[in-house]
Coordinates of C-alpha atoms in Angstrom, one line a residue:
Chain B
M635 CA 0.0 0.0 0.0
A636 CA 1.5 3.3 1.1
I637 CA 5.1 3.7 0.3
V638 CA 6.5 5.9 3.0
K639 CA 9.3 7.9 1.3
D640 CA 9.1 10.7 3.8
R641 CA 11.8 10.0 6.4
S642 CA 10.8 12.8 8.7
N643 CA 10.7 12.1 12.5
W644 CA 7.0 12.4 12.6
S645 CA 6.5 9.6 10.1
K646 CA 8.9 7.3 12.0
L647 CA 7.0 8.1 15.2
G648 CA 3.8 7.2 13.4
T649 CA 5.1 3.8 12.4
V650 CA 6.3 3.1 15.9
L651 CA 2.9 4.2 17.3
K652 CA 1.1 2.0 14.8
Y653 CA 2.8 -1.2 15.7
T654 CA 2.7 -0.3 19.4
L655 CA -1.1 0.1 19.2
L656 CA -1.5 -3.1 17.2
T657 CA 0.7 -5.1 19.7
I658 CA -1.1 -3.8 22.7
G659 CA -4.5 -4.6 21.1
A660 CA -3.3 -8.1 20.1
F661 CA -2.2 -8.7 23.7
V662 CA -5.6 -7.7 25.0
M663 CA -7.3 -9.9 22.5
L664 CA -5.1 -13.0 23.1
A665 CA -4.2 -12.9 26.8
P666 CA -7.7 -13.8 28.0
F667 CA -7.9 -16.6 25.5
A668 CA -4.6 -18.0 26.6
D669 CA -5.8 -17.7 30.2
M670 CA -8.6 -20.1 29.4
F671 CA -6.4 -22.6 27.6
L672 CA -3.7 -22.4 30.3
G673 CA -6.2 -22.2 33.1
A674 CA -7.3 -25.7 32.1
L675 CA -3.7 -26.8 32.7
R676 CA -3.2 -25.2 36.1
T677 CA -3.3 -27.1 39.3
P678 CA -5.9 -26.0 41.9
A679 CA -3.2 -24.4 43.9
E680 CA -1.8 -22.4 41.0
R681 CA -5.3 -21.2 40.2
I682 CA -5.5 -19.1 43.4
S683 CA -1.8 -18.5 44.2
Q684 CA -0.4 -15.1 45.0
P685 CA 1.5 -13.9 43.1
P686 CA -0.6 -15.3 40.2
V687 CA 0.8 -18.0 38.0
Y688 CA 0.1 -17.5 34.3
F689 CA 2.1 -20.4 32.8
P690 CA 1.5 -23.6 34.8
R691 CA 4.7 -25.3 36.0
D692 CA 3.2 -28.8 35.9
P693 CA 0.6 -28.8 33.1
Q694 CA -2.5 -30.9 33.9
W695 CA -3.0 -32.3 30.4
G696 CA -5.4 -34.8 31.8
N697 CA -8.0 -32.1 32.1
Y698 CA -8.5 -32.1 28.4
L699 CA -9.1 -35.9 28.5
R700 CA -11.5 -35.6 31.4
V701 CA -13.6 -33.4 29.2
F702 CA -14.4 -36.5 27.2
T703 CA -14.7 -38.9 30.0
E704 CA -16.5 -36.9 32.7
L705 CA -18.7 -34.7 30.6
P706 CA -21.1 -35.7 27.8
M707 CA -18.8 -33.9 25.4
L708 CA -19.2 -36.4 22.6
R709 CA -22.9 -36.2 22.8
W710 CA -22.8 -32.4 22.7
M711 CA -20.4 -32.4 19.9
G712 CA -22.5 -34.7 17.8
N713 CA -25.5 -32.5 18.5
S714 CA -23.6 -29.4 17.5
L715 CA -22.3 -31.0 14.3
F716 CA -25.7 -32.3 13.3
V717 CA -27.6 -29.1 14.0
T718 CA -25.0 -26.9 12.4
A719 CA -24.8 -29.2 9.3
M720 CA -28.6 -29.3 8.9
V721 CA -29.1 -25.6 9.3
T722 CA -26.3 -24.8 6.9
A723 CA -27.6 -27.2 4.2
L724 CA -31.2 -26.0 4.6
Q725 CA -30.2 -22.4 4.5
L726 CA -27.9 -22.8 1.4
L727 CA -30.7 -24.5 -0.5
T728 CA -33.6 -22.3 0.5
S729 CA -31.7 -19.0 0.2
A730 CA -30.3 -20.0 -3.2
M731 CA -33.7 -20.9 -4.5
A732 CA -35.4 -17.7 -3.2
G733 CA -32.4 -15.5 -4.2
Y734 CA -32.5 -17.0 -7.7
A735 CA -36.2 -16.4 -8.2
L736 CA -35.8 -12.8 -7.0
A737 CA -32.8 -12.2 -9.2
K738 CA -33.6 -13.9 -12.4
Y739 CA -37.3 -14.0 -13.0
N740 CA -39.9 -11.3 -13.7
F741 CA -43.1 -12.3 -11.9
R742 CA -45.9 -10.4 -10.4
G743 CA -45.1 -9.2 -6.9
R744 CA -41.4 -9.8 -7.1
D745 CA -40.4 -6.3 -6.2
I746 CA -42.7 -6.2 -3.2
L747 CA -41.3 -9.6 -2.1
F748 CA -37.7 -8.3 -2.4
R749 CA -38.5 -5.2 -0.5
S750 CA -40.1 -7.3 2.2
V751 CA -36.9 -9.4 2.4
L752 CA -34.9 -6.2 3.0
G753 CA -37.5 -4.9 5.5
A754 CA -37.8 -8.1 7.4
Q755 CA -34.1 -7.9 8.3
M756 CA -35.0 -5.0 10.6
F757 CA -37.0 -7.1 13.0
P758 CA -34.8 -8.1 15.9
F759 CA -34.6 -11.7 17.0
F760 CA -35.9 -11.2 20.6
L761 CA -39.3 -10.3 19.2
F762 CA -39.7 -13.9 17.9
I763 CA -38.5 -15.9 20.9
I764 CA -41.9 -16.1 22.8
P765 CA -44.2 -16.6 19.8
I766 CA -42.1 -19.1 17.9
F767 CA -41.6 -21.1 21.1
F768 CA -45.4 -21.5 21.4
I769 CA -45.9 -22.0 17.7
L770 CA -43.6 -25.0 17.9
R771 CA -45.3 -26.1 21.1
Y772 CA -48.8 -26.0 19.6
F773 CA -47.8 -27.2 16.1
P774 CA -50.8 -29.3 14.9
L775 CA -50.3 -33.0 14.5
F776 CA -46.7 -33.2 15.7
G777 CA -45.3 -34.5 18.9
G778 CA -48.6 -35.9 20.2
N779 CA -50.6 -32.8 19.3
D780 CA -54.1 -33.1 17.8
I781 CA -55.3 -31.0 14.9
L782 CA -55.8 -28.0 17.2
G783 CA -52.3 -28.3 18.6
Q784 CA -53.4 -29.6 22.0
G785 CA -52.4 -32.6 24.0
G786 CA -48.7 -33.1 23.2
S787 CA -45.5 -31.0 23.3
G788 CA -45.3 -30.3 19.5
F789 CA -41.8 -29.8 18.2
L790 CA -40.4 -29.0 21.6
N791 CA -37.6 -31.3 22.8
T792 CA -36.8 -32.4 19.2
Y793 CA -34.1 -31.4 16.8
A794 CA -36.7 -29.7 14.6
A795 CA -37.3 -27.1 17.3
I796 CA -33.6 -26.1 17.2
I797 CA -33.3 -26.3 13.4
L798 CA -36.6 -25.0 11.8
P799 CA -36.5 -21.4 13.0
F800 CA -33.1 -21.0 11.3
S801 CA -34.0 -22.9 8.1
I802 CA -34.1 -19.6 6.2
T803 CA -32.7 -16.2 6.9
W804 CA -33.6 -12.9 5.2
Y805 CA -29.9 -12.0 5.1
G806 CA -29.1 -15.3 3.2
I807 CA -31.8 -14.6 0.6
F808 CA -30.5 -11.1 0.1
L809 CA -26.9 -12.3 -0.2
M810 CA -27.7 -15.0 -2.7
R811 CA -29.8 -12.6 -4.8
Q812 CA -26.8 -10.3 -5.0
F813 CA -24.6 -13.1 -6.2
F814 CA -27.2 -14.4 -8.8
M815 CA -27.6 -10.8 -10.1
A816 CA -24.0 -11.1 -11.4
V817 CA -24.8 -14.2 -13.5
P818 CA -25.3 -13.2 -17.1
N819 CA -28.9 -13.9 -18.5
E820 CA -27.4 -15.0 -21.8
L821 CA -26.2 -18.3 -20.3
M822 CA -29.6 -19.2 -19.1
D823 CA -31.3 -18.1 -22.3
A824 CA -29.0 -20.3 -24.3
A825 CA -29.8 -23.3 -22.2
R826 CA -33.5 -22.6 -22.6
L827 CA -33.1 -22.6 -26.4
D828 CA -31.5 -26.0 -26.1
G829 CA -34.6 -27.2 -24.3
A830 CA -33.4 -27.3 -20.7
G831 CA -36.1 -27.0 -18.0
E832 CA -35.9 -24.2 -15.4
F833 CA -34.8 -26.6 -12.6
R834 CA -32.0 -28.0 -14.8
I835 CA -30.9 -24.5 -15.5
F836 CA -30.9 -23.7 -11.8
F837 CA -29.0 -26.8 -10.6
S838 CA -26.5 -27.3 -13.4
I839 CA -25.9 -23.8 -14.7
A840 CA -26.7 -21.1 -12.2
L841 CA -25.8 -22.8 -9.0
P842 CA -22.3 -23.8 -10.0
L843 CA -21.6 -20.2 -11.0
V844 CA -22.4 -18.8 -7.5
L845 CA -20.2 -21.3 -5.6
P846 CA -18.2 -18.4 -4.0
G847 CA -21.5 -17.0 -2.8
L848 CA -22.5 -20.4 -1.3
A849 CA -19.2 -20.6 0.4
T850 CA -19.6 -17.1 1.9
L851 CA -23.1 -17.9 3.2
G852 CA -22.0 -21.4 4.3
I853 CA -19.2 -20.2 6.5
F854 CA -21.4 -17.4 7.9
V855 CA -24.2 -19.8 8.8
F856 CA -21.7 -22.3 10.2
V857 CA -20.0 -19.9 12.6
Y858 CA -23.4 -18.4 13.6
Q859 CA -25.1 -21.7 14.3
W860 CA -22.2 -23.4 16.0
N861 CA -22.1 -20.4 18.4
E862 CA -25.9 -20.0 18.8
V863 CA -26.9 -20.1 22.4
I864 CA -30.2 -18.3 23.3
W865 CA -32.6 -20.2 21.1
T866 CA -31.1 -23.6 21.5
M867 CA -31.0 -23.1 25.3
T868 CA -34.6 -22.0 25.3
V869 CA -35.9 -25.1 23.6
T870 CA -33.5 -27.7 25.0
R871 CA -33.5 -26.7 28.7
T872 CA -35.3 -29.8 29.7
A873 CA -33.7 -32.1 27.0
P874 CA -30.0 -32.7 27.9
D875 CA -29.8 -35.2 25.0
L876 CA -30.3 -32.4 22.4
Q877 CA -28.0 -29.8 23.9
T878 CA -25.1 -28.4 21.8
I879 CA -21.6 -27.8 23.3
P880 CA -22.0 -24.1 24.5
V881 CA -25.5 -24.7 25.8
G882 CA -24.5 -27.9 27.5
I883 CA -21.5 -26.3 29.3
Y884 CA -23.6 -23.3 30.3
L885 CA -26.5 -25.3 31.7
L886 CA -24.2 -27.6 33.6
R887 CA -22.5 -24.7 35.3
G888 CA -23.7 -25.8 38.7
A889 CA -21.3 -28.8 38.5
F890 CA -18.2 -26.7 38.2
I891 CA -17.9 -25.6 41.8
D892 CA -14.3 -26.1 43.0
Q893 CA -10.9 -25.1 41.5
S894 CA -10.3 -28.5 40.0
T895 CA -13.7 -28.7 38.2
R896 CA -13.2 -25.1 37.0
S897 CA -10.1 -26.3 35.1
L898 CA -12.3 -28.9 33.6
Q899 CA -14.9 -26.2 32.6
Q900 CA -12.1 -24.2 30.9
A901 CA -10.9 -27.2 29.1
A902 CA -14.4 -27.9 27.8
L903 CA -14.8 -24.3 26.6
G904 CA -11.5 -24.6 24.9
V905 CA -12.7 -27.7 23.1
S906 CA -15.9 -25.8 22.1
I907 CA -14.2 -23.1 20.1
L908 CA -11.5 -25.2 18.4
P909 CA -13.7 -26.4 15.5
V910 CA -14.6 -22.9 14.6
I911 CA -11.1 -21.6 14.8
V912 CA -9.8 -24.4 12.5
T913 CA -12.7 -23.8 10.0
F914 CA -12.1 -20.1 10.1
L915 CA -8.4 -20.2 9.4
F916 CA -9.1 -21.9 6.1
L917 CA -12.2 -20.0 5.0
Q918 CA -11.9 -16.5 6.4
R919 CA -11.7 -14.8 3.1
Y920 CA -15.2 -15.9 2.3
Y921 CA -16.3 -14.5 5.7
V922 CA -15.0 -11.0 4.8
R923 CA -17.1 -11.0 1.6
G924 CA -20.3 -11.8 3.6
L925 CA -19.8 -9.0 6.0
T926 CA -18.9 -6.4 3.5
A927 CA -21.7 -7.4 1.2
G928 CA -24.0 -6.5 4.1
A929 CA -22.3 -3.2 4.5
V930 CA -22.7 -2.2 0.9
K931 CA -26.5 -2.4 1.2
G932 CA -26.5 0.3 3.9
Chain N
M453 CA -68.7 -66.2 -9.4
T454 CA -66.6 -68.1 -11.9
D455 CA -68.4 -66.3 -14.7
T456 CA -68.1 -62.8 -13.5
S457 CA -64.6 -62.6 -12.1
P458 CA -62.7 -62.8 -15.4
T459 CA -65.0 -60.1 -16.8
A460 CA -64.5 -57.9 -13.8
S461 CA -60.7 -58.2 -14.0
E462 CA -60.8 -57.7 -17.7
Q463 CA -62.8 -54.6 -17.2
M464 CA -60.4 -53.3 -14.6
L465 CA -57.5 -53.9 -16.9
S466 CA -59.0 -52.1 -19.8
A467 CA -60.0 -49.3 -17.6
A468 CA -56.5 -49.0 -16.3
R469 CA -55.2 -49.0 -19.9
E470 CA -57.6 -46.2 -20.8
D471 CA -56.4 -44.3 -17.7
L472 CA -52.9 -44.7 -18.9
I473 CA -53.7 -43.5 -22.4
D474 CA -55.7 -40.7 -21.0
Q475 CA -53.3 -39.5 -18.4
E476 CA -49.9 -39.9 -20.0
P477 CA -49.9 -36.7 -22.1
P478 CA -51.2 -34.4 -19.5
R479 CA -48.8 -35.8 -16.9
R480 CA -45.8 -35.0 -19.1
S481 CA -47.1 -31.5 -19.8
L482 CA -47.6 -31.0 -16.0
A483 CA -43.9 -31.6 -15.5
A484 CA -43.1 -29.3 -18.4
R485 CA -45.5 -26.7 -17.0
L486 CA -43.9 -26.9 -13.6
S487 CA -40.5 -26.2 -15.1
S488 CA -41.7 -23.4 -17.3
K489 CA -40.7 -19.9 -16.9
A490 CA -44.1 -18.8 -15.5
V491 CA -44.4 -21.4 -12.8
A492 CA -40.8 -22.3 -11.8
P493 CA -40.1 -19.0 -9.9
W494 CA -43.1 -19.7 -7.6
I495 CA -41.7 -23.1 -6.8
F496 CA -38.3 -21.6 -6.1
I497 CA -39.8 -19.1 -3.8
T498 CA -42.3 -21.4 -2.0
P499 CA -39.9 -22.3 0.9
M500 CA -39.4 -18.6 1.6
L501 CA -43.2 -17.9 1.5
L502 CA -43.9 -20.8 3.8
F503 CA -41.2 -19.8 6.3
G504 CA -42.3 -16.2 6.1
A505 CA -45.8 -17.1 6.9
V506 CA -45.1 -19.6 9.8
F507 CA -41.9 -18.1 11.3
F508 CA -42.3 -14.4 10.6
I509 CA -45.8 -13.0 10.0
L510 CA -47.6 -15.5 12.3
P511 CA -45.2 -14.9 15.3
L512 CA -45.5 -11.2 14.9
L513 CA -49.3 -11.3 15.1
Y514 CA -49.3 -14.0 17.7
A515 CA -46.9 -12.0 19.9
F516 CA -49.1 -9.0 19.7
F517 CA -52.1 -11.1 20.6
I518 CA -50.3 -12.6 23.6
S519 CA -49.2 -9.1 24.7
L520 CA -52.9 -8.2 25.1
T521 CA -53.6 -11.1 27.5
R522 CA -52.5 -12.3 30.9
W523 CA -51.0 -15.8 30.3
N524 CA -48.8 -18.1 32.3
S525 CA -48.6 -20.6 29.4
L526 CA -50.2 -23.3 31.6
S527 CA -53.8 -22.2 31.8
A528 CA -55.9 -20.4 29.2
P529 CA -54.9 -16.8 28.4
K530 CA -57.1 -14.0 29.8
W531 CA -57.8 -10.9 27.7
V532 CA -56.6 -7.7 29.4
G533 CA -56.3 -5.3 26.4
F534 CA -53.5 -2.7 26.7
K535 CA -53.1 -3.1 30.4
H536 CA -49.6 -4.5 30.2
Y537 CA -48.4 -1.6 28.0
E538 CA -50.0 0.9 30.4
Y539 CA -48.4 -0.8 33.5
L540 CA -45.0 -1.0 32.0
L541 CA -45.0 2.7 30.8
T542 CA -46.6 4.3 33.9
T543 CA -46.2 2.0 36.9
D544 CA -43.3 -0.4 36.5
P545 CA -40.0 1.2 37.7
V546 CA -38.0 -1.8 36.6
F547 CA -39.0 -1.4 33.0
W548 CA -37.5 2.1 32.9
Q549 CA -34.4 1.0 34.8
T550 CA -33.8 -1.7 32.2
F551 CA -34.5 0.9 29.4
W552 CA -31.8 3.2 30.7
N553 CA -29.4 0.2 31.1
T554 CA -30.1 -0.6 27.5
M555 CA -29.4 2.9 26.3
Y556 CA -26.2 3.1 28.4
F557 CA -25.0 -0.2 27.0
A558 CA -25.7 0.6 23.4
A559 CA -24.3 4.2 23.6
A560 CA -21.2 3.2 25.6
S561 CA -20.4 0.3 23.4
I562 CA -20.4 2.5 20.3
G563 CA -18.7 5.4 22.1
I564 CA -15.8 3.2 23.1
G565 CA -15.9 0.5 20.4
V566 CA -16.2 2.5 17.2
P567 CA -13.3 5.0 17.6
L568 CA -11.1 2.1 18.8
A569 CA -12.0 0.0 15.8
M570 CA -11.4 2.9 13.4
V571 CA -7.9 3.7 14.8
L572 CA -6.9 0.0 14.9
A573 CA -8.2 -0.6 11.4
Y574 CA -6.2 2.3 10.1
A575 CA -3.1 1.0 11.8
F576 CA -3.9 -2.5 10.5
T577 CA -4.4 -1.7 6.8
R578 CA -1.1 0.2 6.7
S579 CA 1.1 -2.4 8.3
K580 CA 2.9 -5.6 7.5
G581 CA 1.7 -9.1 8.4
R582 CA -2.0 -8.3 8.0
T583 CA -3.2 -11.9 7.9
V584 CA -1.7 -12.5 11.4
W585 CA -3.1 -9.3 12.9
R586 CA -6.5 -10.1 11.4
S587 CA -6.7 -13.6 12.7
I588 CA -5.8 -12.3 16.2
Y589 CA -8.4 -9.6 16.2
W590 CA -11.1 -11.9 14.8
L591 CA -10.7 -14.6 17.5
P592 CA -13.4 -13.2 19.9
M593 CA -16.0 -12.7 17.2
I594 CA -16.0 -16.3 16.1
T595 CA -16.1 -17.5 19.7
N596 CA -19.3 -18.6 21.3
V597 CA -20.7 -16.3 23.9
V598 CA -20.5 -18.9 26.7
A599 CA -16.8 -19.2 26.2
V600 CA -16.4 -15.4 26.0
A601 CA -18.4 -14.9 29.2
Y602 CA -16.5 -17.5 31.2
I603 CA -13.1 -16.4 29.9
W604 CA -13.9 -13.0 31.5
K605 CA -15.6 -14.4 34.5
F606 CA -12.4 -16.2 35.4
V607 CA -10.2 -13.2 34.6
L608 CA -12.4 -10.7 36.5
D609 CA -13.3 -12.8 39.5
D610 CA -13.2 -10.7 42.7
R611 CA -10.7 -12.8 44.7
Y612 CA -9.2 -15.4 42.4
G613 CA -9.4 -13.6 39.1
L614 CA -6.1 -13.1 37.3
L615 CA -6.6 -9.4 37.1
N616 CA -7.4 -8.7 40.8
R617 CA -4.6 -11.0 41.9
A618 CA -2.2 -9.1 39.7
L619 CA -3.5 -5.8 41.0
G620 CA -3.2 -7.0 44.5
F621 CA 0.3 -8.1 43.9
L622 CA 1.1 -4.6 42.7
G623 CA -0.5 -3.3 45.9
L624 CA -3.5 -1.8 44.1
G625 CA -7.2 -2.2 45.1
A626 CA -9.4 -4.9 43.8
P627 CA -12.5 -3.6 42.2
G628 CA -15.6 -5.8 42.0
W629 CA -15.6 -5.8 38.2
L630 CA -18.8 -7.9 37.9
T631 CA -20.1 -7.6 41.5
D632 CA -20.1 -3.9 42.1
P633 CA -23.5 -2.6 40.8
N634 CA -21.9 0.7 39.7
L635 CA -19.2 -1.0 37.7
A636 CA -20.8 -4.2 36.3
L637 CA -22.6 -2.8 33.3
T638 CA -19.4 -1.0 32.3
S639 CA -17.5 -4.2 32.5
V640 CA -20.1 -5.8 30.3
V641 CA -19.7 -3.0 27.8
L642 CA -15.9 -3.5 27.7
I643 CA -16.3 -7.2 27.2
F644 CA -18.8 -6.6 24.4
V645 CA -16.4 -4.1 22.8
W646 CA -13.7 -6.7 22.9
M647 CA -16.1 -9.2 21.2
Q648 CA -17.1 -6.9 18.5
L649 CA -13.8 -5.2 17.7
G650 CA -12.8 -7.6 14.9
H651 CA -16.1 -7.2 13.2
N652 CA -16.0 -3.5 13.3
M653 CA -12.4 -3.3 12.2
L654 CA -13.3 -5.4 9.2
L655 CA -16.0 -3.0 8.2
F656 CA -13.6 -0.1 8.6
S657 CA -10.8 -1.8 6.6
A658 CA -13.3 -2.4 3.8
G659 CA -14.1 1.3 3.9
L660 CA -10.4 2.3 4.1
A661 CA -9.6 0.1 1.1
S662 CA -12.0 2.2 -1.0
I663 CA -10.1 5.5 -0.3
D664 CA -7.9 6.3 -3.2
E665 CA -4.2 6.1 -2.3
S666 CA -3.4 9.2 -4.4
Y667 CA -4.9 11.4 -1.7
Y668 CA -2.3 10.2 0.7
E669 CA 0.5 10.6 -1.8
A670 CA -0.5 14.1 -2.6
A671 CA -0.7 15.0 1.1
R672 CA 2.7 13.5 1.8
L673 CA 4.3 15.5 -1.1
D674 CA 2.9 18.5 0.6
G675 CA 4.7 17.4 3.8
A676 CA 1.7 16.1 5.8
N677 CA 2.5 13.6 8.6
E678 CA 0.8 10.4 9.6
R679 CA -1.4 12.2 12.2
Q680 CA -2.5 14.8 9.7
C681 CA -3.3 12.2 7.1
F682 CA -5.5 10.4 9.5
F683 CA -7.5 13.3 10.7
R684 CA -7.6 15.3 7.5
I685 CA -8.1 12.5 4.9
T686 CA -9.1 9.2 6.5
V687 CA -11.7 10.4 9.0
P688 CA -13.7 12.6 6.6
L689 CA -13.6 10.2 3.7
L690 CA -14.5 7.3 6.0
M691 CA -17.7 9.1 7.2
P692 CA -20.2 6.9 5.3
T693 CA -18.6 3.7 6.8
T694 CA -18.5 5.3 10.2
L695 CA -22.2 6.2 10.1
F696 CA -23.1 2.7 9.0
V697 CA -21.0 1.1 11.8
L698 CA -22.4 3.5 14.4
I699 CA -26.1 2.9 13.4
T700 CA -25.9 -0.8 13.0
N701 CA -23.9 -1.2 16.2
F702 CA -26.3 1.0 18.2
I703 CA -29.4 -0.9 16.9
S704 CA -27.9 -4.3 17.6
G705 CA -26.7 -3.1 21.0
L706 CA -30.3 -2.2 21.9
S707 CA -31.5 -5.7 21.3
Y708 CA -28.5 -7.6 22.7
F709 CA -28.7 -9.6 25.9
T710 CA -27.0 -12.9 25.6
L711 CA -23.7 -11.9 27.1
M712 CA -25.5 -10.4 30.2
L713 CA -27.6 -13.5 30.6
V714 CA -24.6 -15.9 30.5
L715 CA -22.3 -13.7 32.6
T716 CA -24.8 -13.3 35.4
D717 CA -26.3 -16.8 35.4
G718 CA -29.5 -15.4 33.9
N719 CA -30.4 -12.9 36.6
G720 CA -28.9 -9.7 35.3
G721 CA -27.4 -8.8 38.6
P722 CA -25.9 -7.4 40.8
L723 CA -29.1 -5.5 41.8
R724 CA -30.4 -5.6 38.2
S725 CA -27.5 -3.4 37.1
T726 CA -26.9 -5.5 34.0
T727 CA -30.6 -6.2 33.2
V728 CA -31.2 -4.7 29.8
T729 CA -34.7 -4.6 28.5
A730 CA -34.4 -7.7 26.2
L731 CA -33.0 -9.7 29.2
Y732 CA -35.9 -8.4 31.3
M733 CA -38.3 -9.8 28.7
Y734 CA -36.5 -13.1 28.5
K735 CA -36.6 -13.6 32.3
M736 CA -40.2 -12.5 32.6
A737 CA -41.2 -15.0 30.0
F738 CA -39.2 -18.1 30.9
E739 CA -38.7 -17.7 34.6
D740 CA -41.8 -15.8 35.8
L741 CA -44.0 -17.3 33.1
R742 CA -45.6 -13.9 32.4
M743 CA -45.9 -14.3 28.7
G744 CA -48.4 -11.5 28.1
R745 CA -46.3 -8.8 29.9
A746 CA -43.1 -10.1 28.4
S747 CA -44.5 -9.8 24.9
A748 CA -45.6 -6.3 25.7
V749 CA -42.0 -5.5 26.7
A750 CA -40.7 -7.0 23.5
Y751 CA -43.1 -4.8 21.4
L752 CA -42.2 -1.7 23.4
L753 CA -38.5 -2.3 22.9
F754 CA -39.1 -3.0 19.2
A755 CA -41.0 0.3 18.9
V756 CA -38.0 2.2 20.4
I757 CA -35.7 0.5 18.0
L758 CA -38.0 1.2 15.0
V759 CA -38.2 4.9 15.9
I760 CA -34.4 5.1 16.2
T761 CA -34.0 3.3 12.9
L762 CA -36.3 5.6 11.0
I763 CA -34.7 8.8 12.4

């Protein structure tokens, strides 16, 4: 970028200041994280010693193993993987379909629908927590409910309750529409002349051309869903078998009472964030695109 | 019996054959019609319409209906009209307390977070090793909120937290970061700023990338230093991005409550000092089982956000 030819003292001072700022910031970002990973390795005595011990002298690696033997970590991890995979797959498909229709067809009401998609993004999530909870609870004909939604527990305490409310997002539809807008119409018209149906055109011509868009939305949804807490906690509070990693660790907080189990808790939290960090290291450039696409709109 | 059955089966066979002959052409044309340009878009958009009806429009209406009733979710709802709204706005002191907590949280988190993100993004886009810096600053924003909350709970613990033990070692006082009612919400703001910093830096660096480098070159030729470049070129030209970040952060700050919930074991303490309005709603609904009043809180908070968005 900038080639600093000016060798004046001010500019040198600026450079020093820049890196000092960035280094202090990086320390503030990293030190608490390291405290969690290292806290899992400290002995109970080291956890409360004065002066404080940051790097444990005798690392308790066993705590990371205890996470898998003393906590239902594998169950939580399976739930997290399943829910995240389902939500990501559903959202990619439904957002791509809706985004494609809004970008590439002229049909009555399209512009109103698109404006509704933009407007719907303004509605905050907290507004939906109570009504969606009870819509799932009283969903007719599911989970022992009769046709009026009475008698059973509906979708509550099932995976569907965690997954369905996230099966589509307005943001995903908006993002996919933007990507489909860039696909030239000539390609699809040529396929139509060759006699291809609209669904073939969608799946074998349009979709492959927006793979970067799918990757962007995919990593976005993956990170969001893996880290989702409020909704999952609300619908799985009484169903330990369905809890995801963060929800499970939070709801089990009463079990982490002394210094030894707190190390176990920190180890479990460390395990909960590793999959995202690894995914992110490989796919972060797609994430940037998703965030900045949202910013362009405003 | 023996006479009629062959005839019957023959009749059925021939009827079936006629069915086949009759139905085959329209069936093919049905498939063709479904994948025609006129019908296909409606099929593509059907999932969105279904979802919009069941998980968007219906909940909004349903929540409004619930807010006009007294309902503990176990027995039948009882119609009370606008009583909840009236009570919250005129009688309930807690609602207003949580409202000011919310405003303080949203305002303080942009007041501290946005300038910080801008300066760091500026330093970041003009330095070496950008991938490394970026990965470091992004770490908190891809971390689940339970981990974030407990990372800081351990660091900020009154007696055994790393920070207070370090302060004690240096002979300084030990503030109750999360236990002092006058300090707790500010601590939450700082943790939230820490969480959001990478996100906002990213938005700023996208804005910075769109500023033409020739401005800086011209300014340097005229002898401008780094500080002048920042305040005279970067800040004014970055205005659209800054406004976008300020507005979106403020709005999302008003509806945020997950961090407070996890940090305080769901009670928004000490002494309700970290109870923001959305958390007040959540507790009211799922702990006190006051679905009606909680829905009214949700709609009131939404009205505030809507007014601020439209301004």
